[in-house]
PDB file of C-alpha atoms and ligand atoms in Angstrom:
ATOM      1  CA  MET A   8      -5.434 -14.534  27.667  1.00  0.00           C
ATOM      2  CA  SER A   9      -3.940 -14.612  24.397  1.00  0.00           C
ATOM      3  CA  LEU A  10      -2.700 -10.811  23.761  1.00  0.00           C
ATOM      4  CA  LYS A  11      -3.437  -9.041  20.034  1.00  0.00           C
ATOM      5  CA  ILE A  12      -0.863  -6.613  18.922  1.00  0.00           C
ATOM      6  CA  SER A  13      -0.156  -4.040  16.649  1.00  0.00           C
ATOM      7  CA  PHE A  14       3.211  -2.094  15.544  1.00  0.00           C
ATOM      8  CA  GLU A  15       2.912   1.452  14.086  1.00  0.00           C
ATOM      9  CA  PHE A  16       6.328   2.897  11.707  1.00  0.00           C
ATOM     10  CA  PHE A  17       7.315   5.868  10.299  1.00  0.00           C
ATOM     11  CA  PRO A  18       8.096   6.169   6.943  1.00  0.00           C
ATOM     12  CA  PRO A  19      12.467   6.587   6.501  1.00  0.00           C
ATOM     13  CA  LYS A  20      14.098   9.403   5.324  1.00  0.00           C
ATOM     14  CA  THR A  21      17.392   8.331   4.430  1.00  0.00           C
ATOM     15  CA  VAL A  22      18.670   5.000   2.971  1.00  0.00           C
ATOM     16  CA  GLU A  23      20.626   4.081   6.678  1.00  0.00           C
ATOM     17  CA  ALA A  24      17.134   4.451   8.058  1.00  0.00           C
ATOM     18  CA  GLU A  25      15.255   2.557   5.514  1.00  0.00           C
ATOM     19  CA  ALA A  26      17.421  -0.370   6.109  1.00  0.00           C
ATOM     20  CA  GLY A  27      16.595   0.046  10.391  1.00  0.00           C
ATOM     21  CA  LEU A  28      12.760   0.044   9.129  1.00  0.00           C
ATOM     22  CA  TRP A  29      13.093  -3.125   7.446  1.00  0.00           C
ATOM     23  CA  ARG A  30      15.310  -5.006  10.335  1.00  0.00           C
ATOM     24  CA  ALA A  31      12.932  -3.672  12.534  1.00  0.00           C
ATOM     25  CA  VAL A  32       9.814  -4.629  10.879  1.00  0.00           C
ATOM     26  CA  ALA A  33      11.575  -8.397   9.970  1.00  0.00           C
ATOM     27  CA  ALA A  34      12.569  -8.557  14.040  1.00  0.00           C
ATOM     28  CA  LEU A  35       8.839  -8.121  14.905  1.00  0.00           C
ATOM     29  CA  ALA A  36       6.564  -9.862  12.099  1.00  0.00           C
ATOM     30  CA  PRO A  37       7.478 -13.327  14.115  1.00  0.00           C
ATOM     31  CA  LEU A  38       5.491 -11.902  17.038  1.00  0.00           C
ATOM     32  CA  GLY A  39       2.163 -11.870  14.873  1.00  0.00           C
ATOM     33  CA  PRO A  40       0.695  -8.660  15.017  1.00  0.00           C
ATOM     34  CA  ARG A  41      -2.823  -8.252  13.577  1.00  0.00           C
ATOM     35  CA  PHE A  42      -1.978  -5.332  11.605  1.00  0.00           C
ATOM     36  CA  VAL A  43       1.193  -2.386  11.119  1.00  0.00           C
ATOM     37  CA  SER A  44       0.700   0.799  10.396  1.00  0.00           C
ATOM     38  CA  VAL A  45       2.735   3.541   8.898  1.00  0.00           C
ATOM     39  CA  THR A  46       2.369   7.234   9.988  1.00  0.00           C
ATOM     40  CA  TYR A  47       2.177  10.128   7.445  1.00  0.00           C
ATOM     41  CA  GLY A  48       4.140  12.768   8.100  1.00  0.00           C
ATOM     42  CA  ALA A  49       2.957  16.603   8.814  1.00  0.00           C
ATOM     43  CA  GLY A  50       0.681  17.934   6.352  1.00  0.00           C
ATOM     44  CA  GLY A  51       1.335  14.999   3.828  1.00  0.00           C
ATOM     45  CA  SER A  52       4.919  15.338   3.920  1.00  0.00           C
ATOM     46  CA  THR A  53       5.811  11.484   3.493  1.00  0.00           C
ATOM     47  CA  ARG A  54       3.026  10.926   1.169  1.00  0.00           C
ATOM     48  CA  GLU A  55       5.450   9.167  -1.052  1.00  0.00           C
ATOM     49  CA  ARG A  56       7.480   7.634   1.190  1.00  0.00           C
ATOM     50  CA  THR A  57       4.485   6.630   2.926  1.00  0.00           C
ATOM     51  CA  HIS A  58       2.595   5.153  -0.072  1.00  0.00           C
ATOM     52  CA  ALA A  59       6.278   3.180  -0.671  1.00  0.00           C
ATOM     53  CA  THR A  60       6.572   1.424   2.237  1.00  0.00           C
ATOM     54  CA  VAL A  61       3.068  -0.013   2.998  1.00  0.00           C
ATOM     55  CA  GLU A  62       3.505  -1.080  -1.052  1.00  0.00           C
ATOM     56  CA  ARG A  63       6.834  -2.902  -0.045  1.00  0.00           C
ATOM     57  CA  MET A  64       4.955  -4.605   3.076  1.00  0.00           C
ATOM     58  CA  ARG A  65       2.162  -5.760   1.216  1.00  0.00           C
ATOM     59  CA  ARG A  66       4.357  -7.244  -1.550  1.00  0.00           C
ATOM     60  CA  GLU A  67       7.541  -8.298   0.448  1.00  0.00           C
ATOM     61  CA  THR A  68       6.254  -9.468   3.782  1.00  0.00           C
ATOM     62  CA  MET A  69       2.747 -11.582   4.934  1.00  0.00           C
ATOM     63  CA  LEU A  70       2.201  -8.476   7.143  1.00  0.00           C
ATOM     64  CA  GLU A  71      -1.435  -6.440   7.071  1.00  0.00           C
ATOM     65  CA  PRO A  72      -0.640  -3.097   6.674  1.00  0.00           C
ATOM     66  CA  ALA A  73      -2.472  -0.063   7.380  1.00  0.00           C
ATOM     67  CA  ALA A  74      -1.229   3.345   5.736  1.00  0.00           C
ATOM     68  CA  HIS A  75      -2.208   6.510   8.166  1.00  0.00           C
ATOM     69  CA  LEU A  76      -3.689   9.716   5.700  1.00  0.00           C
ATOM     70  CA  THR A  77      -4.452  13.148   7.068  1.00  0.00           C
ATOM     71  CA  CYS A  78      -6.547  15.957   6.242  1.00  0.00           C
ATOM     72  CA  VAL A  79      -3.924  18.755   6.510  1.00  0.00           C
ATOM     73  CA  GLY A  80      -3.074  20.743   3.761  1.00  0.00           C
ATOM     74  CA  ALA A  81      -4.655  18.919   0.588  1.00  0.00           C
ATOM     75  CA  SER A  82      -7.932  19.474  -1.360  1.00  0.00           C
ATOM     76  CA  ARG A  83     -10.632  16.297  -0.707  1.00  0.00           C
ATOM     77  CA  ALA A  84      -9.355  15.054  -4.245  1.00  0.00           C
ATOM     78  CA  ASP A  85      -5.483  15.382  -3.313  1.00  0.00           C
ATOM     79  CA  ILE A  86      -6.833  13.172  -0.239  1.00  0.00           C
ATOM     80  CA  ASP A  87      -8.804  10.936  -2.382  1.00  0.00           C
ATOM     81  CA  ASP A  88      -6.444  10.156  -4.932  1.00  0.00           C
ATOM     82  CA  VAL A  89      -3.824   8.885  -2.261  1.00  0.00           C
ATOM     83  CA  ALA A  90      -6.942   6.505  -0.802  1.00  0.00           C
ATOM     84  CA  ARG A  91      -7.637   5.171  -4.322  1.00  0.00           C
ATOM     85  CA  ARG A  92      -3.978   4.350  -4.916  1.00  0.00           C
ATOM     86  CA  TYR A  93      -3.872   2.745  -1.770  1.00  0.00           C
ATOM     87  CA  TRP A  94      -6.935   0.503  -2.703  1.00  0.00           C
ATOM     88  CA  GLN A  95      -4.980  -0.080  -5.544  1.00  0.00           C
ATOM     89  CA  ALA A  96      -1.876  -1.159  -4.170  1.00  0.00           C
ATOM     90  CA  GLY A  97      -3.724  -3.438  -2.324  1.00  0.00           C
ATOM     91  CA  ILE A  98      -3.874  -1.693   0.914  1.00  0.00           C
ATOM     92  CA  ARG A  99      -7.129  -2.035   2.721  1.00  0.00           C
ATOM     93  CA  HIS A 100      -6.860  -0.552   6.694  1.00  0.00           C
ATOM     94  CA  VAL A 101      -6.532   3.505   6.482  1.00  0.00           C
ATOM     95  CA  VAL A 102      -5.917   5.268   9.677  1.00  0.00           C
ATOM     96  CA  ALA A 103      -7.891   8.325   9.330  1.00  0.00           C
ATOM     97  CA  LEU A 104      -6.451  11.388  10.910  1.00  0.00           C
ATOM     98  CA  ARG A 105      -6.864  15.168  10.941  1.00  0.00           C
ATOM     99  CA  GLY A 106      -3.323  15.945  11.625  1.00  0.00           C
ATOM    100  CA  ASP A 107      -1.895  18.826  13.239  1.00  0.00           C
ATOM    101  CA  PRO A 108      -1.177  22.398  11.469  1.00  0.00           C
ATOM    102  CA  PRO A 109       2.417  23.698  10.572  1.00  0.00           C
ATOM    103  CA  ALA A 110       4.695  24.591  13.674  1.00  0.00           C
ATOM    104  CA  GLY A 111       3.748  28.084  13.975  1.00  0.00           C
ATOM    105  CA  ALA A 112       0.487  28.447  12.164  1.00  0.00           C
ATOM    106  CA  GLY A 113      -1.894  28.514  15.252  1.00  0.00           C
ATOM    107  CA  SER A 114      -5.018  26.510  14.934  1.00  0.00           C
ATOM    108  CA  TYR A 115      -6.342  24.112  12.625  1.00  0.00           C
ATOM    109  CA  GLN A 116      -7.672  25.203   9.820  1.00  0.00           C
ATOM    110  CA  PRO A 117      -8.989  22.739   7.019  1.00  0.00           C
ATOM    111  CA  HIS A 118      -7.897  23.151   3.227  1.00  0.00           C
ATOM    112  CA  PRO A 119     -10.424  25.170   1.807  1.00  0.00           C
ATOM    113  CA  ASP A 120     -12.012  22.420  -0.485  1.00  0.00           C
ATOM    114  CA  GLY A 121     -10.296  20.295   2.249  1.00  0.00           C
ATOM    115  CA  TYR A 122     -11.964  17.364   4.397  1.00  0.00           C
ATOM    116  CA  ALA A 123     -13.407  19.438   7.590  1.00  0.00           C
ATOM    117  CA  GLY A 124     -11.091  16.638  10.302  1.00  0.00           C
ATOM    118  CA  ALA A 125     -11.245  13.111  10.865  1.00  0.00           C
ATOM    119  CA  ALA A 126     -15.157  12.175  11.295  1.00  0.00           C
ATOM    120  CA  ASP A 127     -15.298  14.111   7.556  1.00  0.00           C
ATOM    121  CA  LEU A 128     -12.252  12.187   6.180  1.00  0.00           C
ATOM    122  CA  VAL A 129     -13.979   9.054   7.867  1.00  0.00           C
ATOM    123  CA  ALA A 130     -17.163   9.251   5.606  1.00  0.00           C
ATOM    124  CA  GLY A 131     -14.997  10.554   2.876  1.00  0.00           C
ATOM    125  CA  LEU A 132     -12.991   7.166   2.712  1.00  0.00           C
ATOM    126  CA  ALA A 133     -16.010   4.803   3.351  1.00  0.00           C
ATOM    127  CA  ARG A 134     -17.473   6.471   0.105  1.00  0.00           C
ATOM    128  CA  ILE A 135     -14.223   5.494  -1.815  1.00  0.00           C
ATOM    129  CA  ALA A 136     -13.924   1.945  -0.672  1.00  0.00           C
ATOM    130  CA  ASP A 137     -14.699  -0.708   1.396  1.00  0.00           C
ATOM    131  CA  PHE A 138     -11.666  -0.240   3.658  1.00  0.00           C
ATOM    132  CA  GLU A 139     -11.183  -1.044   7.256  1.00  0.00           C
ATOM    133  CA  LEU A 140     -10.509   2.831   9.408  1.00  0.00           C
ATOM    134  CA  SER A 141      -9.290   3.043  12.385  1.00  0.00           C
ATOM    135  CA  VAL A 142      -9.555   6.475  14.400  1.00  0.00           C
ATOM    136  CA  GLY A 143      -7.257   8.538  16.831  1.00  0.00           C
ATOM    137  CA  ALA A 144      -8.737   8.954  20.585  1.00  0.00           C
ATOM    138  CA  TYR A 145      -7.223  10.945  23.542  1.00  0.00           C
ATOM    139  CA  PRO A 146      -7.522   8.984  27.045  1.00  0.00           C
ATOM    140  CA  GLU A 147      -6.446  12.574  28.591  1.00  0.00           C
ATOM    141  CA  THR A 148      -8.572  14.532  26.378  1.00  0.00           C
ATOM    142  CA  HIS A 149      -7.310  16.105  22.849  1.00  0.00           C
ATOM    143  CA  PRO A 150      -5.566  19.596  23.937  1.00  0.00           C
ATOM    144  CA  GLU A 151      -7.835  20.889  21.233  1.00  0.00           C
ATOM    145  CA  ALA A 152     -11.162  19.947  23.000  1.00  0.00           C
ATOM    146  CA  ALA A 153     -13.671  22.190  24.637  1.00  0.00           C
ATOM    147  CA  SER A 154     -14.289  19.183  27.068  1.00  0.00           C
ATOM    148  CA  ALA A 155     -13.692  15.889  27.830  1.00  0.00           C
ATOM    149  CA  GLU A 156     -16.997  15.081  26.946  1.00  0.00           C
ATOM    150  CA  ALA A 157     -17.167  16.949  23.480  1.00  0.00           C
ATOM    151  CA  ASP A 158     -13.786  14.838  22.469  1.00  0.00           C
ATOM    152  CA  LEU A 159     -15.736  11.575  23.452  1.00  0.00           C
ATOM    153  CA  ALA A 160     -18.536  12.508  21.565  1.00  0.00           C
ATOM    154  CA  HIS A 161     -16.019  13.981  18.802  1.00  0.00           C
ATOM    155  CA  LEU A 162     -14.796  10.214  18.730  1.00  0.00           C
ATOM    156  CA  LYS A 163     -18.316   8.524  18.564  1.00  0.00           C
ATOM    157  CA  LYS A 164     -18.948  10.784  15.387  1.00  0.00           C
ATOM    158  CA  LYS A 165     -15.818   9.052  13.963  1.00  0.00           C
ATOM    159  CA  LEU A 166     -16.506   5.851  14.362  1.00  0.00           C
ATOM    160  CA  ASP A 167     -20.575   6.879  13.416  1.00  0.00           C
ATOM    161  CA  ALA A 168     -19.100   7.714   9.971  1.00  0.00           C
ATOM    162  CA  GLY A 169     -17.965   4.203   9.402  1.00  0.00           C
ATOM    163  CA  ALA A 170     -14.372   3.899  11.598  1.00  0.00           C
ATOM    164  CA  THR A 171     -14.540   0.572  13.242  1.00  0.00           C
ATOM    165  CA  ARG A 172     -11.230   0.557  15.712  1.00  0.00           C
ATOM    166  CA  ALA A 173      -9.973   3.318  17.472  1.00  0.00           C
ATOM    167  CA  ILE A 174      -6.147   3.432  18.817  1.00  0.00           C
ATOM    168  CA  THR A 175      -4.884   5.740  21.763  1.00  0.00           C
ATOM    169  CA  GLN A 176      -2.599   8.378  22.042  1.00  0.00           C
ATOM    170  CA  PHE A 177       0.082   7.188  24.274  1.00  0.00           C
ATOM    171  CA  PHE A 178      -0.467   7.522  28.046  1.00  0.00           C
ATOM    172  CA  PHE A 179       1.313   6.293  31.155  1.00  0.00           C
ATOM    173  CA  ASP A 180      -0.423   5.684  33.950  1.00  0.00           C
ATOM    174  CA  PRO A 181      -2.944   3.125  33.389  1.00  0.00           C
ATOM    175  CA  ALA A 182      -5.755   4.866  35.408  1.00  0.00           C
ATOM    176  CA  HIS A 183      -6.264   7.246  32.530  1.00  0.00           C
ATOM    177  CA  TYR A 184      -6.827   4.677  29.892  1.00  0.00           C
ATOM    178  CA  LEU A 185      -9.048   2.706  31.958  1.00  0.00           C
ATOM    179  CA  ARG A 186     -11.360   5.770  32.994  1.00  0.00           C
ATOM    180  CA  PHE A 187     -11.540   7.172  29.364  1.00  0.00           C
ATOM    181  CA  ARG A 188     -12.758   3.159  28.309  1.00  0.00           C
ATOM    182  CA  ASP A 189     -15.246   3.164  30.807  1.00  0.00           C
ATOM    183  CA  ARG A 190     -16.697   6.559  29.963  1.00  0.00           C
ATOM    184  CA  ALA A 191     -16.674   5.803  26.368  1.00  0.00           C
ATOM    185  CA  ARG A 192     -18.839   2.734  27.329  1.00  0.00           C
ATOM    186  CA  ALA A 193     -20.876   4.945  29.215  1.00  0.00           C
ATOM    187  CA  ALA A 194     -21.314   7.059  26.443  1.00  0.00           C
ATOM    188  CA  GLY A 195     -22.708   4.535  23.812  1.00  0.00           C
ATOM    189  CA  ILE A 196     -19.072   3.448  22.494  1.00  0.00           C
ATOM    190  CA  THR A 197     -18.529  -0.125  21.520  1.00  0.00           C
ATOM    191  CA  ALA A 198     -15.697  -0.231  19.393  1.00  0.00           C
ATOM    192  CA  PRO A 199     -12.599  -1.539  20.400  1.00  0.00           C
ATOM    193  CA  ILE A 200     -10.614   1.011  22.127  1.00  0.00           C
ATOM    194  CA  VAL A 201      -6.971  -0.037  21.528  1.00  0.00           C
ATOM    195  CA  PRO A 202      -4.398   1.028  24.030  1.00  0.00           C
ATOM    196  CA  GLY A 203      -1.176   3.283  22.178  1.00  0.00           C
ATOM    197  CA  ILE A 204       1.944   2.098  23.939  1.00  0.00           C
ATOM    198  CA  LEU A 205       4.978   4.116  23.747  1.00  0.00           C
ATOM    199  CA  PRO A 206       8.207   2.407  25.268  1.00  0.00           C
ATOM    200  CA  ILE A 207      10.273   5.180  26.294  1.00  0.00           C
ATOM    201  CA  ALA A 208      14.024   4.770  24.366  1.00  0.00           C
ATOM    202  CA  ASN A 209      14.934   8.702  24.977  1.00  0.00           C
ATOM    203  CA  PHE A 210      13.000   9.829  28.376  1.00  0.00           C
ATOM    204  CA  THR A 211      13.979  13.996  27.442  1.00  0.00           C
ATOM    205  CA  GLN A 212      12.052  13.473  23.681  1.00  0.00           C
ATOM    206  CA  VAL A 213       9.379  11.620  25.150  1.00  0.00           C
ATOM    207  CA  LYS A 214       9.100  14.583  27.425  1.00  0.00           C
ATOM    208  CA  ARG A 215       8.530  17.288  24.279  1.00  0.00           C
ATOM    209  CA  PHE A 216       6.086  14.750  22.711  1.00  0.00           C
ATOM    210  CA  ALA A 217       4.103  14.234  25.552  1.00  0.00           C
ATOM    211  CA  ALA A 218       3.866  18.261  26.381  1.00  0.00           C
ATOM    212  CA  GLN A 219       2.661  18.456  22.122  1.00  0.00           C
ATOM    213  CA  CYS A 220       0.102  16.231  22.352  1.00  0.00           C
ATOM    214  CA  GLY A 221      -1.363  16.472  26.392  1.00  0.00           C
ATOM    215  CA  ALA A 222       0.156  13.309  27.945  1.00  0.00           C
ATOM    216  CA  SER A 223       1.222  13.342  31.580  1.00  0.00           C
ATOM    217  CA  ILE A 224       4.641  12.066  33.308  1.00  0.00           C
ATOM    218  CA  PRO A 225       3.659  10.608  36.095  1.00  0.00           C
ATOM    219  CA  ALA A 226       5.635  11.897  39.257  1.00  0.00           C
ATOM    220  CA  ALA A 227       6.580   8.073  39.616  1.00  0.00           C
ATOM    221  CA  MET A 228       7.847   8.201  36.388  1.00  0.00           C
ATOM    222  CA  GLU A 229      10.169  10.717  36.891  1.00  0.00           C
ATOM    223  CA  GLN A 230      11.478   9.186  39.621  1.00  0.00           C
ATOM    224  CA  ARG A 231      12.633   6.130  37.889  1.00  0.00           C
ATOM    225  CA  PHE A 232      14.484   7.550  35.282  1.00  0.00           C
ATOM    226  CA  ALA A 233      16.516  10.451  38.112  1.00  0.00           C
ATOM    227  CA  GLY A 234      19.962   9.519  38.062  1.00  0.00           C
ATOM    228  CA  PHE A 235      19.560   7.156  35.351  1.00  0.00           C
ATOM    229  CA  GLY A 236      19.558   8.838  32.226  1.00  0.00           C
ATOM    230  CA  ASP A 237      17.880   7.293  29.128  1.00  0.00           C
ATOM    231  CA  ASP A 238      18.607   3.319  30.178  1.00  0.00           C
ATOM    232  CA  PRO A 239      16.445   1.206  28.027  1.00  0.00           C
ATOM    233  CA  ALA A 240      15.733  -1.045  30.605  1.00  0.00           C
ATOM    234  CA  ILE A 241      13.556   1.468  32.237  1.00  0.00           C
ATOM    235  CA  GLY A 242      11.568   1.887  29.282  1.00  0.00           C
ATOM    236  CA  ALA A 243      10.917  -1.521  28.849  1.00  0.00           C
ATOM    237  CA  ASP A 244       9.877  -2.304  32.308  1.00  0.00           C
ATOM    238  CA  LEU A 245       7.730   0.964  32.191  1.00  0.00           C
ATOM    239  CA  ALA A 246       5.756  -0.402  29.332  1.00  0.00           C
ATOM    240  CA  ALA A 247       5.639  -3.888  30.087  1.00  0.00           C
ATOM    241  CA  GLU A 248       4.259  -2.862  34.035  1.00  0.00           C
ATOM    242  CA  LEU A 249       1.919  -0.419  31.553  1.00  0.00           C
ATOM    243  CA  CYS A 250       0.443  -3.400  29.686  1.00  0.00           C
ATOM    244  CA  LEU A 251       0.451  -5.838  32.317  1.00  0.00           C
ATOM    245  CA  ALA A 252      -1.711  -2.992  34.449  1.00  0.00           C
ATOM    246  CA  LEU A 253      -4.180  -3.025  31.785  1.00  0.00           C
ATOM    247  CA  LYS A 254      -3.789  -6.909  30.684  1.00  0.00           C
ATOM    248  CA  ALA A 255      -5.176  -7.343  34.925  1.00  0.00           C
ATOM    249  CA  GLU A 256      -7.908  -5.271  33.683  1.00  0.00           C
ATOM    250  CA  GLY A 257      -9.167  -7.569  30.792  1.00  0.00           C
ATOM    251  CA  ILE A 258      -7.181  -5.788  27.810  1.00  0.00           C
ATOM    252  CA  ASP A 259      -5.599  -7.906  25.518  1.00  0.00           C
ATOM    253  CA  GLU A 260      -5.134  -5.644  22.779  1.00  0.00           C
ATOM    254  CA  PHE A 261      -2.167  -3.221  22.305  1.00  0.00           C
ATOM    255  CA  HIS A 262      -0.685  -1.156  19.608  1.00  0.00           C
ATOM    256  CA  PHE A 263       3.019   0.177  20.370  1.00  0.00           C
ATOM    257  CA  TYR A 264       4.641   3.168  18.733  1.00  0.00           C
ATOM    258  CA  THR A 265       7.866   1.144  17.840  1.00  0.00           C
ATOM    259  CA  LEU A 266       9.661   4.543  16.257  1.00  0.00           C
ATOM    260  CA  ASN A 267      10.910   1.886  14.000  1.00  0.00           C
ATOM    261  CA  ARG A 268      13.511   0.350  16.632  1.00  0.00           C
ATOM    262  CA  ALA A 269      12.320  -3.859  17.423  1.00  0.00           C
ATOM    263  CA  GLU A 270      14.742  -4.528  20.649  1.00  0.00           C
ATOM    264  CA  LEU A 271      12.442  -2.780  23.060  1.00  0.00           C
ATOM    265  CA  VAL A 272       9.167  -3.799  21.888  1.00  0.00           C
ATOM    266  CA  ALA A 273      10.234  -7.107  21.422  1.00  0.00           C
ATOM    267  CA  ALA A 274      11.290  -7.269  24.831  1.00  0.00           C
ATOM    268  CA  ILE A 275       7.902  -5.978  26.411  1.00  0.00           C
ATOM    269  CA  CYS A 276       5.667  -8.528  24.025  1.00  0.00           C
ATOM    270  CA  GLN A 277       8.364 -11.564  25.655  1.00  0.00           C
ATOM    271  CA  ARG A 278       7.230  -9.848  29.089  1.00  0.00           C
ATOM    272  CA  ILE A 279       3.391  -9.479  28.604  1.00  0.00           C
ATOM    273  CA  GLN A 280       3.666 -12.666  26.655  1.00  0.00           C
ATOM    274  CA  VAL A 281       2.595 -12.276  23.805  1.00  0.00           C
ATOM    275  CA  THR A 282       2.745 -15.531  21.742  1.00  0.00           C
TER     276      THR A 282
HETATM  277  C1  FAD B  17      -3.240   6.814  16.611  1.00  0.00           C
HETATM  278  C2  FAD B  17      -2.688   7.836  16.424  1.00  0.00           C
HETATM  279  C3  FAD B  17      -1.752   7.882  15.069  1.00  0.00           C
HETATM  280  C4  FAD B  17      -1.618   9.266  14.542  1.00  0.00           C
HETATM  281  N1  FAD B  17      -0.596   9.409  13.395  1.00  0.00           N
HETATM  282  C5  FAD B  17      -0.705   9.968  12.597  1.00  0.00           C
HETATM  283  C6  FAD B  17       0.331  10.628  11.342  1.00  0.00           C
HETATM  284  O1  FAD B  17       0.456   9.405  10.853  1.00  0.00           O
HETATM  285  N2  FAD B  17       0.357  12.117  11.261  1.00  0.00           N
HETATM  286  C7  FAD B  17       0.166  12.742  11.822  1.00  0.00           C
HETATM  287  O2  FAD B  17       0.249  14.202  11.389  1.00  0.00           O
HETATM  288  N3  FAD B  17      -0.450  13.041  13.160  1.00  0.00           N
HETATM  289  C8  FAD B  17      -1.247  11.656  13.297  1.00  0.00           C
HETATM  290  N4  FAD B  17      -1.345  11.519  14.878  1.00  0.00           N
HETATM  291  C9  FAD B  17      -1.670  12.794  15.531  1.00  0.00           C
HETATM  292  C10 FAD B  17      -3.262  13.185  15.096  1.00  0.00           C
HETATM  293  O3  FAD B  17      -3.240  14.344  13.734  1.00  0.00           O
HETATM  294  C11 FAD B  17      -3.105  14.580  16.095  1.00  0.00           C
HETATM  295  O4  FAD B  17      -3.690  14.392  16.941  1.00  0.00           O
HETATM  296  C12 FAD B  17      -4.436  15.852  15.558  1.00  0.00           C
HETATM  297  O5  FAD B  17      -4.166  17.159  16.655  1.00  0.00           O
HETATM  298  C13 FAD B  17      -5.540  15.188  15.957  1.00  0.00           C
HETATM  299  O6  FAD B  17      -6.268  14.488  14.743  1.00  0.00           O
HETATM  300  P1  FAD B  17      -7.726  13.119  14.850  1.00  0.00           P
HETATM  301  O7  FAD B  17      -7.491  12.549  13.559  1.00  0.00           O
HETATM  302  O8  FAD B  17      -7.251  12.369  16.161  1.00  0.00           O
HETATM  303  O9  FAD B  17      -8.303  14.867  14.937  1.00  0.00           O
HETATM  304  P2  FAD B  17      -9.955  14.984  14.757  1.00  0.00           P
HETATM  305  O10 FAD B  17     -10.520  13.768  15.991  1.00  0.00           O
HETATM  306  O11 FAD B  17     -10.421  15.286  13.921  1.00  0.00           O
HETATM  307  O12 FAD B  17     -10.457  16.390  16.143  1.00  0.00           O
HETATM  308  C14 FAD B  17      -9.146  16.558  16.803  1.00  0.00           C
HETATM  309  C15 FAD B  17     -10.188  16.885  18.126  1.00  0.00           C
HETATM  310  O13 FAD B  17     -10.361  18.220  17.860  1.00  0.00           O
HETATM  311  C16 FAD B  17     -11.681  18.362  18.344  1.00  0.00           C
HETATM  312  N5  FAD B  17     -12.874  18.662  17.164  1.00  0.00           N
HETATM  313  C17 FAD B  17     -11.694  18.688  15.960  1.00  0.00           C
HETATM  314  N6  FAD B  17     -13.250  18.905  15.201  1.00  0.00           N
HETATM  315  C18 FAD B  17     -14.277  18.993  16.161  1.00  0.00           C
HETATM  316  C19 FAD B  17     -15.804  19.072  15.970  1.00  0.00           C
HETATM  317  N7  FAD B  17     -16.550  19.433  14.998  1.00  0.00           N
HETATM  318  N8  FAD B  17     -16.978  19.332  17.114  1.00  0.00           N
HETATM  319  C20 FAD B  17     -16.241  19.237  18.015  1.00  0.00           C
HETATM  320  N9  FAD B  17     -14.886  19.023  18.437  1.00  0.00           N
HETATM  321  C21 FAD B  17     -14.013  18.916  17.257  1.00  0.00           C
HETATM  322  C22 FAD B  17     -12.008  17.153  19.108  1.00  0.00           C
HETATM  323  O14 FAD B  17     -12.216  17.053  20.684  1.00  0.00           O
HETATM  324  C23 FAD B  17     -11.483  16.002  18.453  1.00  0.00           C
HETATM  325  O15 FAD B  17     -11.220  15.175  19.391  1.00  0.00           O
HETATM  326  C24 FAD B  17      -2.296  10.449  15.137  1.00  0.00           C
HETATM  327  C25 FAD B  17      -2.310  10.437  16.319  1.00  0.00           C
HETATM  328  C26 FAD B  17      -3.132   9.136  17.217  1.00  0.00           C
HETATM  329  C27 FAD B  17      -3.695   9.078  18.207  1.00  0.00           C
END
C-alpha cells in the first residue's frame, strides 16, 4: 500500500529557529508530502510569520503549502483580508480552525464582528476563493463539545460548509481513531479523516499538550518511557507502531506534527515505508 503523508510546521520566532525550520523542510521534502501546513499562532499572533513562511514555501520549494487560519480575536473583514493575501500569494489550501481563547480568558467568545467558529469560517473562505479547505477533528471528542455525537454533528457541519478533509487532533491509541472513523462513517461523513500523528520528543511536554486538548495517555506509553527520560528512540518506536496499527486497518494517509524537527518524522516514515 503506498502511503500519503503531509507535514505540519510552525512559523519560527528567531533567526536560529528559522534556520532550523528550513533545514527540517529540506530534509523532509524528499519524502514527497502531499502538502505541508503552517500553523497560525494563538489569537493571530503569528499572522505575518505564517504568511511569510507559506509564501516562501510557495516561492522556493516544490511543496504544496497549506496555511492555517483561525477566527480568534479578529473581525470577518480582517480574516477575509488574510485569506485574500494567501490567495494572491498562490496559497490554495487553508486549514480552517476556530482557535482557542487566550489563556485565562475562560470559554471561547467570538469577536463581535467575527466568524462564530470553524464552520462559519469554512463558509466564508469558500465565498472568497476556490480554496481547498481542511478542518480539525477530535477522535477523543473536543473538550468543549456537549457530547461525542454533538462533536461529530459539528464536524459534519464543517464538511457540509465546504471542507473536503478532516485532520485529527493527535491521539496515541489506534482504537480511539478507528472508533471515531467508524462513527463518522455511520453519521454520513465520507470525507477523508486523516490521522494527526505527534512523534514524542519530550514526553513531559506532550503530557501537558495532551491534558490541554483532551488526548489521553495510555498507561502502556507511560511504562515505555518510565526510567528512560525523553529517549527519542522510544518516541519514534511508538509513533511507528501507531501508524503501522492504523495501516493494518487500511489507513493510507498520515499528517505528522513535526514541531519543525525532521529526525523523528524521517525515522518513522522509513519504518512505515513511505516511499
Ligand atoms: C489539525 C489541527 C490543526 C490546528 N491548528 C491550529 C493552529 O494553527 N492555530 C491554533 O490556534 N489552533 C490550532 N488547532 C487547535 C484548534 O484551534 C482548537 O482545537 C480549537 O479549540 C477548536 O478549533 P476547531 O476549528 O476544531 O473548532 P470548532 O470546530 O469550530 O469548534 C470546536 C468544538 O466546539 C464545539 N462547537 C463549536 N461550535 C459549535 C456549535 N455551533 N454547535 C455545537 N458544537 C459546537 C464542537 O464540539 C467542536 O468540535 C488545531 C487543531 C487541529 C485538530
